[in-house]
mmCIF file of C-alpha atoms in Angstrom:
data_model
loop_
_atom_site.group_PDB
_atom_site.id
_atom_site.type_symbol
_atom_site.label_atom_id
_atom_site.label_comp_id
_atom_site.label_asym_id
_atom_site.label_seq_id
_atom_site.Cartn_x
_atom_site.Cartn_y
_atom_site.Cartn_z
ATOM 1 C CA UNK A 12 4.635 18.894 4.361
ATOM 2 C CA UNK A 13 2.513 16.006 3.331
ATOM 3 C CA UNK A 14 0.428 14.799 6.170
ATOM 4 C CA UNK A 15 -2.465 11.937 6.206
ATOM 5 C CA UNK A 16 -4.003 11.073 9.572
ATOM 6 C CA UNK A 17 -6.468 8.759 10.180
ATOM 7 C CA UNK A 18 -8.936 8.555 12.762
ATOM 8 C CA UNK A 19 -11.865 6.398 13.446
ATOM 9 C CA UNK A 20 -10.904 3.083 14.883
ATOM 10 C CA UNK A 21 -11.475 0.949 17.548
ATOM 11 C CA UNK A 22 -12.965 -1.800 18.804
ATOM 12 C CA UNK A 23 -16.787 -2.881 17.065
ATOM 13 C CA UNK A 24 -18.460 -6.191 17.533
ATOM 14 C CA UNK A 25 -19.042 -8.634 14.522
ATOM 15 C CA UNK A 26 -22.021 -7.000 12.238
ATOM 16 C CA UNK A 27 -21.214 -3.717 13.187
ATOM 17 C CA UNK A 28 -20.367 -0.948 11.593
ATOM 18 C CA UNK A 29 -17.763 1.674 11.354
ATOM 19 C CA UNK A 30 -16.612 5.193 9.377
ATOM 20 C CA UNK A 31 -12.674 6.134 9.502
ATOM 21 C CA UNK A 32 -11.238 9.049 8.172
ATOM 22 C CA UNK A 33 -8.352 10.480 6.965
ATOM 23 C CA UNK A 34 -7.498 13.987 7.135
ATOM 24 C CA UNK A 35 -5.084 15.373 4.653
ATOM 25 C CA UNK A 36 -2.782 18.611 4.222
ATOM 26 C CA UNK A 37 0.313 20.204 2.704
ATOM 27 C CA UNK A 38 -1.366 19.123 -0.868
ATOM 28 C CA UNK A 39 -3.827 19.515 -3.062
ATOM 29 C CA UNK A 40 -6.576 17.303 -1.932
ATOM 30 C CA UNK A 41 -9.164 17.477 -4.745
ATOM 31 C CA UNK A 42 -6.447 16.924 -7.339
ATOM 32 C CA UNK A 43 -5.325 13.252 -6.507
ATOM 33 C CA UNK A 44 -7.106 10.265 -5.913
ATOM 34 C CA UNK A 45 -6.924 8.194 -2.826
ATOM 35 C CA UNK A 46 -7.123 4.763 -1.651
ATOM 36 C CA UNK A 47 -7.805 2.785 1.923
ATOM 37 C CA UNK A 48 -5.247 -0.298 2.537
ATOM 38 C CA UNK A 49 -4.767 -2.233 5.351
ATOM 39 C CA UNK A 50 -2.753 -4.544 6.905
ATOM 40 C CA UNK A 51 -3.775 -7.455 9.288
ATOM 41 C CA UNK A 52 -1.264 -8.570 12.060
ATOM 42 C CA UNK A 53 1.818 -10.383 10.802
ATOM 43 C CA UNK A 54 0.624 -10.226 7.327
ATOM 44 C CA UNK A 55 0.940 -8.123 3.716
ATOM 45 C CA UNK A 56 -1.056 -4.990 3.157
ATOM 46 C CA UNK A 57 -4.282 -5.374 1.336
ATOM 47 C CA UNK A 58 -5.943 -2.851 -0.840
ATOM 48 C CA UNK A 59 -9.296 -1.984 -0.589
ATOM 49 C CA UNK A 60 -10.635 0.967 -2.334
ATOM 50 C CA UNK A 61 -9.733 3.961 -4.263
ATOM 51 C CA UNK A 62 -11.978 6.902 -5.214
ATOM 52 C CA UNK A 63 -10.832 9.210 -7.885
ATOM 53 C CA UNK A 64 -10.749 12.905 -8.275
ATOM 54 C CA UNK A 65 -13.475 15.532 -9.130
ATOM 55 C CA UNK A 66 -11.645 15.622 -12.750
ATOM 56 C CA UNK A 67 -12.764 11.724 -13.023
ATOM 57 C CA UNK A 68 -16.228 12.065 -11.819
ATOM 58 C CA UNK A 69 -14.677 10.298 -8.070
ATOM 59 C CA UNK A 70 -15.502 7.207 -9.496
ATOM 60 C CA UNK A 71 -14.473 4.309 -7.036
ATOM 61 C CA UNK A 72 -12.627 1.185 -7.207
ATOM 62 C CA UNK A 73 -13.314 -2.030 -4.405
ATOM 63 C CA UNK A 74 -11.353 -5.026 -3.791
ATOM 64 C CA UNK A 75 -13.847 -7.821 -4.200
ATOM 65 C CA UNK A 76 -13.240 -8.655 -0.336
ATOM 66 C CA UNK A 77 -15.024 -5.989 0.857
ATOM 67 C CA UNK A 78 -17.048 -4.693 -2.455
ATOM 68 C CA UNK A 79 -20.783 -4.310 -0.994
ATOM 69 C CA UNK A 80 -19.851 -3.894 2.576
ATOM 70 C CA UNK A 81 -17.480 -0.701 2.296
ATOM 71 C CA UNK A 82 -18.393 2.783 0.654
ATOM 72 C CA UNK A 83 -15.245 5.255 0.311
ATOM 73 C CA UNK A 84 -16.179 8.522 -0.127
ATOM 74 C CA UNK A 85 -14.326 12.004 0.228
ATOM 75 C CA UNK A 86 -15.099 15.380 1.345
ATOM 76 C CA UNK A 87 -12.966 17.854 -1.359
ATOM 77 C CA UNK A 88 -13.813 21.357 0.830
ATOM 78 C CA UNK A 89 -12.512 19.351 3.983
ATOM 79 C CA UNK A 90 -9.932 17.907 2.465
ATOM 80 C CA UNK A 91 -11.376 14.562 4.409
ATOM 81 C CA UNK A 92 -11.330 10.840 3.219
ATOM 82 C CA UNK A 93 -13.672 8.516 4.528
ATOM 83 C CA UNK A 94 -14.328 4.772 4.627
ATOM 84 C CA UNK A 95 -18.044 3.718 5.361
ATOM 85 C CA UNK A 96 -17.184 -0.401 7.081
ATOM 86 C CA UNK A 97 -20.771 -2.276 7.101
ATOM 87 C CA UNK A 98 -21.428 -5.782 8.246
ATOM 88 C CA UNK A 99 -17.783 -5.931 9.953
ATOM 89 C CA UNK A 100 -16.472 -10.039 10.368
ATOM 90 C CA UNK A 101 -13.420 -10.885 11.807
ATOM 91 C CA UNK A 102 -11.558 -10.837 9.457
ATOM 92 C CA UNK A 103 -11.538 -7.394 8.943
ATOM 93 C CA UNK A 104 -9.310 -6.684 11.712
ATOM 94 C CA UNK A 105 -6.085 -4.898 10.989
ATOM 95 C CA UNK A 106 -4.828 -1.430 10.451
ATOM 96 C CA UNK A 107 -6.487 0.644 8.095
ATOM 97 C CA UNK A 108 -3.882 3.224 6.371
ATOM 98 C CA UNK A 109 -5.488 6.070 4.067
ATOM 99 C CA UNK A 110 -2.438 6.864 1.140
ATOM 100 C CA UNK A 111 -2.483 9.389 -1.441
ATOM 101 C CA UNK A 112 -1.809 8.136 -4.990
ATOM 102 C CA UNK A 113 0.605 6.762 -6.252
ATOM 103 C CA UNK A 114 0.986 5.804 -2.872
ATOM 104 C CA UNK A 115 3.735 8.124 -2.089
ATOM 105 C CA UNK A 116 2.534 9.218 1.158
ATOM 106 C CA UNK A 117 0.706 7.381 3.343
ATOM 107 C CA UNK A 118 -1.159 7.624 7.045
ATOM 108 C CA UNK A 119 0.542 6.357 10.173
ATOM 109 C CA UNK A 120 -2.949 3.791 10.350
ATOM 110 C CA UNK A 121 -5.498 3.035 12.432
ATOM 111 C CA UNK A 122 -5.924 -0.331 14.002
ATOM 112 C CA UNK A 123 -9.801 -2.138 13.888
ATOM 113 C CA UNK A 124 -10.609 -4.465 15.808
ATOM 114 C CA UNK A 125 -13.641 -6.611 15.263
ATOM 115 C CA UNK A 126 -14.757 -8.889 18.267
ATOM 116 C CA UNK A 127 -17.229 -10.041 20.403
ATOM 117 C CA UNK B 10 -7.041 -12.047 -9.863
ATOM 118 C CA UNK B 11 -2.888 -11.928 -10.409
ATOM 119 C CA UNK B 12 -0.763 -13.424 -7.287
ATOM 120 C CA UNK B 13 2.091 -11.694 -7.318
ATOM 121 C CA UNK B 14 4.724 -14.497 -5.461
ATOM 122 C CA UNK B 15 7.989 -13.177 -3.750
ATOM 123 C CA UNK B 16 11.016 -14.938 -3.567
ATOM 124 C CA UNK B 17 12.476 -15.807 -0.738
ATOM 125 C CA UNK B 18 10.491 -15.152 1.767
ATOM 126 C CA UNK B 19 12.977 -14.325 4.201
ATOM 127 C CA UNK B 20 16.933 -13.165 3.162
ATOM 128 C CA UNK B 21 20.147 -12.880 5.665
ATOM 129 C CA UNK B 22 22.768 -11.019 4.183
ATOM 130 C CA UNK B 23 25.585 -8.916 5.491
ATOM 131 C CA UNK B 24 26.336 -5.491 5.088
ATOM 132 C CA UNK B 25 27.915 -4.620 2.085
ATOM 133 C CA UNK B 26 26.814 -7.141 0.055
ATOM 134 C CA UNK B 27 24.627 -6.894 -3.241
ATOM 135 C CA UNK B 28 20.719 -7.852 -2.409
ATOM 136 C CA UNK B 29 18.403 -9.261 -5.358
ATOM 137 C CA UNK B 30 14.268 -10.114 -4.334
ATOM 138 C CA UNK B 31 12.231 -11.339 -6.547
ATOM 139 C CA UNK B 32 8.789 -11.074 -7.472
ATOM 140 C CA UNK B 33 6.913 -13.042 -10.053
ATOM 141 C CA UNK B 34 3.135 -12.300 -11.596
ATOM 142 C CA UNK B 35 1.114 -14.590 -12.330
ATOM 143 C CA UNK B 36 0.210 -12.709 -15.505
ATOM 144 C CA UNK B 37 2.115 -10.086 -17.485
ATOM 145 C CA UNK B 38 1.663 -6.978 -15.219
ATOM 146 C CA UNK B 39 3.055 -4.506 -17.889
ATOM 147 C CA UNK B 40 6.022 -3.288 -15.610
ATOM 148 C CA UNK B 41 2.583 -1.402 -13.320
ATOM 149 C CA UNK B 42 4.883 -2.850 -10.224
ATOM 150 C CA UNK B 43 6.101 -0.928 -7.480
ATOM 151 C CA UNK B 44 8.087 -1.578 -4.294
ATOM 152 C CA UNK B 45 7.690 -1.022 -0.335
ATOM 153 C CA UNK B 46 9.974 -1.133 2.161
ATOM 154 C CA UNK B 47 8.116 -1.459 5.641
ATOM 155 C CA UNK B 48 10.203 -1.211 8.925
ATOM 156 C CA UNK B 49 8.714 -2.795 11.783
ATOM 157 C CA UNK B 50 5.486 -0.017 13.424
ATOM 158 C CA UNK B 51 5.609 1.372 10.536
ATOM 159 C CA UNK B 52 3.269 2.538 6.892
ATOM 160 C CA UNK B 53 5.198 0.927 3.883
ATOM 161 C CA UNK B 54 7.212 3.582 2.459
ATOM 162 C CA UNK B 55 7.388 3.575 -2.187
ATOM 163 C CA UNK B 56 11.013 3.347 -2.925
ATOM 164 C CA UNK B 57 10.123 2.279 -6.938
ATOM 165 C CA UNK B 58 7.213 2.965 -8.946
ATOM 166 C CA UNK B 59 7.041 1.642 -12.807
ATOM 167 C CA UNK B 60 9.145 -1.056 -12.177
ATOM 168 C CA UNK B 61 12.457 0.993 -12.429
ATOM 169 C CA UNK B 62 11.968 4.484 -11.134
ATOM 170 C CA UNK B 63 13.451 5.783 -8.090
ATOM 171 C CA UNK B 64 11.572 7.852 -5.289
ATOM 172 C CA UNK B 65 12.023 11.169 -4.349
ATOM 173 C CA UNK B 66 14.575 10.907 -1.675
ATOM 174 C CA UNK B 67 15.449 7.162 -1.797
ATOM 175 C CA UNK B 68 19.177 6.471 -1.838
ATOM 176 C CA UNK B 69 20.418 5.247 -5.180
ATOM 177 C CA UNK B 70 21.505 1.761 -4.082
ATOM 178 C CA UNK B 71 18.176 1.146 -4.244
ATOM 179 C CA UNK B 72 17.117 0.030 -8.552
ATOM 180 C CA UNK B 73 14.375 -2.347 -9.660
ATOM 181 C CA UNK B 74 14.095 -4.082 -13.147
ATOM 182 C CA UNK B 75 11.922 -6.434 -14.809
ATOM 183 C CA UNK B 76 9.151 -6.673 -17.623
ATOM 184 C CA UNK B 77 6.391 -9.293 -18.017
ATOM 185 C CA UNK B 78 6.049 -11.371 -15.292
ATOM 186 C CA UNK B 79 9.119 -11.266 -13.774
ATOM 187 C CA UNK B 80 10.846 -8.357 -11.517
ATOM 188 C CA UNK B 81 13.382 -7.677 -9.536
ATOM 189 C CA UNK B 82 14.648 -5.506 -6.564
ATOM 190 C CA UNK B 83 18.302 -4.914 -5.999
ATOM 191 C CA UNK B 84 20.573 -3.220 -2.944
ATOM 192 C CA UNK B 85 23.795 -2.757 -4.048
ATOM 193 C CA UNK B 86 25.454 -2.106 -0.838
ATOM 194 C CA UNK B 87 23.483 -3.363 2.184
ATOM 195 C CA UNK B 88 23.031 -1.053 4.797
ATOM 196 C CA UNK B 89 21.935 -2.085 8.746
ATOM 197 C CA UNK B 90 18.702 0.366 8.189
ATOM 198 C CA UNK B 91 17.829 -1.405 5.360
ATOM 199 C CA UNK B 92 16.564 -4.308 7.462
ATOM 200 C CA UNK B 93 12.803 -4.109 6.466
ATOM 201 C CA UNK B 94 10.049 -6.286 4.979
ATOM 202 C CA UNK B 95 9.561 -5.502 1.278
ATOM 203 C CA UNK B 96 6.628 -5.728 -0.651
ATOM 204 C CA UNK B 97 6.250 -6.055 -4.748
ATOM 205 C CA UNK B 98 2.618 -4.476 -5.619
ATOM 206 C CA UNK B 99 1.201 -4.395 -9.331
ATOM 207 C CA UNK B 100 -1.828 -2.262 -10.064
ATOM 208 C CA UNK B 101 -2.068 -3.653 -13.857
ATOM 209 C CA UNK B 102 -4.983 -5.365 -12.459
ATOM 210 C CA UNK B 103 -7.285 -5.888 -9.409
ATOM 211 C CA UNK B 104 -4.658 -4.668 -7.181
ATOM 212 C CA UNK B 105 -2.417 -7.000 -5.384
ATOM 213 C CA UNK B 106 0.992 -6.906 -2.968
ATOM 214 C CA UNK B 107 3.408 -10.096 -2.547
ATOM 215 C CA UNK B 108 3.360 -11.777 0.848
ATOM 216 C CA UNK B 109 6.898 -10.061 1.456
ATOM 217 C CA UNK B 110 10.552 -10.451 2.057
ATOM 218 C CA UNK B 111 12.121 -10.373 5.360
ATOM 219 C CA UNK B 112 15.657 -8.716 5.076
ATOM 220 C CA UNK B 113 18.104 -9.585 8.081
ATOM 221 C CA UNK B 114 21.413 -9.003 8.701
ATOM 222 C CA UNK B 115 23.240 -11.614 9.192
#
């Protein structure tokens, strides 16, 4: 069974930082790539980032919203996912969901909050 | 960047009947389009990918169609747990989901 949890959330003031992960099993990690979305309250989801396998060098991909502030990264002997959140505004509260391409499975999310 | 713009935003229909959403690129998206249903607490679940292809384990009154800019979603046969918000998403380019449409019973 597919399974994608995320952890690292929480509450972080404005300018801080934060690192979630995503833990995956039941598949073969290294072989698929993997993105971050997320979802503020009330509104659509939002993609962010997508790193791609060893196969394709794990090149990345970043929504221009948060290119320069977030780093994805992923750990293939851990099977871990990670998002690296710099400089964190206000606007970058919502849940964060980790889902395996082509999107067929995703995390149940983890909410961010960024406030003074 | 393409805006992908559903129509409407919010839909009451009652079980039984036949369901079309729209969703309309601003740009021709190549059929890269996929659809989400999200249930309220919930991750967005894929019930289409490539415009018309089914999901593993989705029932079959669910079908999508479209080319260009212009695609569609269709229930056949509305069901009560089909009340969700879906999403269009097109990854032809930078990316992007719709805003949504909210499905209600009526």
């Amino acid at each position: 069974e597919v399974k994608l949890l995320e952890s690292g959330g929480g509450l972080v003031q404005p300018g801080g930082s934060l690192r979630l992960s995503c833990a995956a099993s039941g598949f073969t990690f290294a072989d698929f790539y993997m993105s971050w979305i997320r979802q503020s309250p009330g509104k659509a989801p939002e993609w962010l980032s997508f790193i791609r396998n060893k196969a394709n060098s794990y090149t990345t991909e970043y929504n221009p919203s948060v290119k320069g502030r977030f780093t994805i990264s992923r750990d293939d002997t851990q099977n871990v996912l990670y998002l690296q959140m710099n400089t964190l505004r206000a606007e970058d509260t919502a849940i964060y969901y980790c889902a395996k391409h082509p999107f067929d499975y995703w995390g149940q999310g983890v909410m961010v909050t960024v406030s003074s | 960047d393409i805006q992908m713009t559903q129509s409407p935003p919010v839909l009451s229909a009652s079980v039984g009947d036949r369901v079309t959403l729209s969703c309309k690129a601003s740009q021709n998206i190549n059929k890269n389009l996929d659809w989400y249903q999200q249930k309220h607490g919930e991750a967005p679940k894929l019930l289409i990918y490539y415009t018309n292809n089914l999901q593993t384990g989705i029932p079959s009154r669910f079908s999508g169609s479209g080319s260009g800019t212009d695609y569609t979603l269709t229930i056949s046969s509305l069901q009560p747990e089909d009340v969700a918000t879906y999403y269009c998403y097109q990854y032809n380019s930078g990316p992007t989901f719709g805003a949504g449409t909210k499905l209600e019973l009526k």
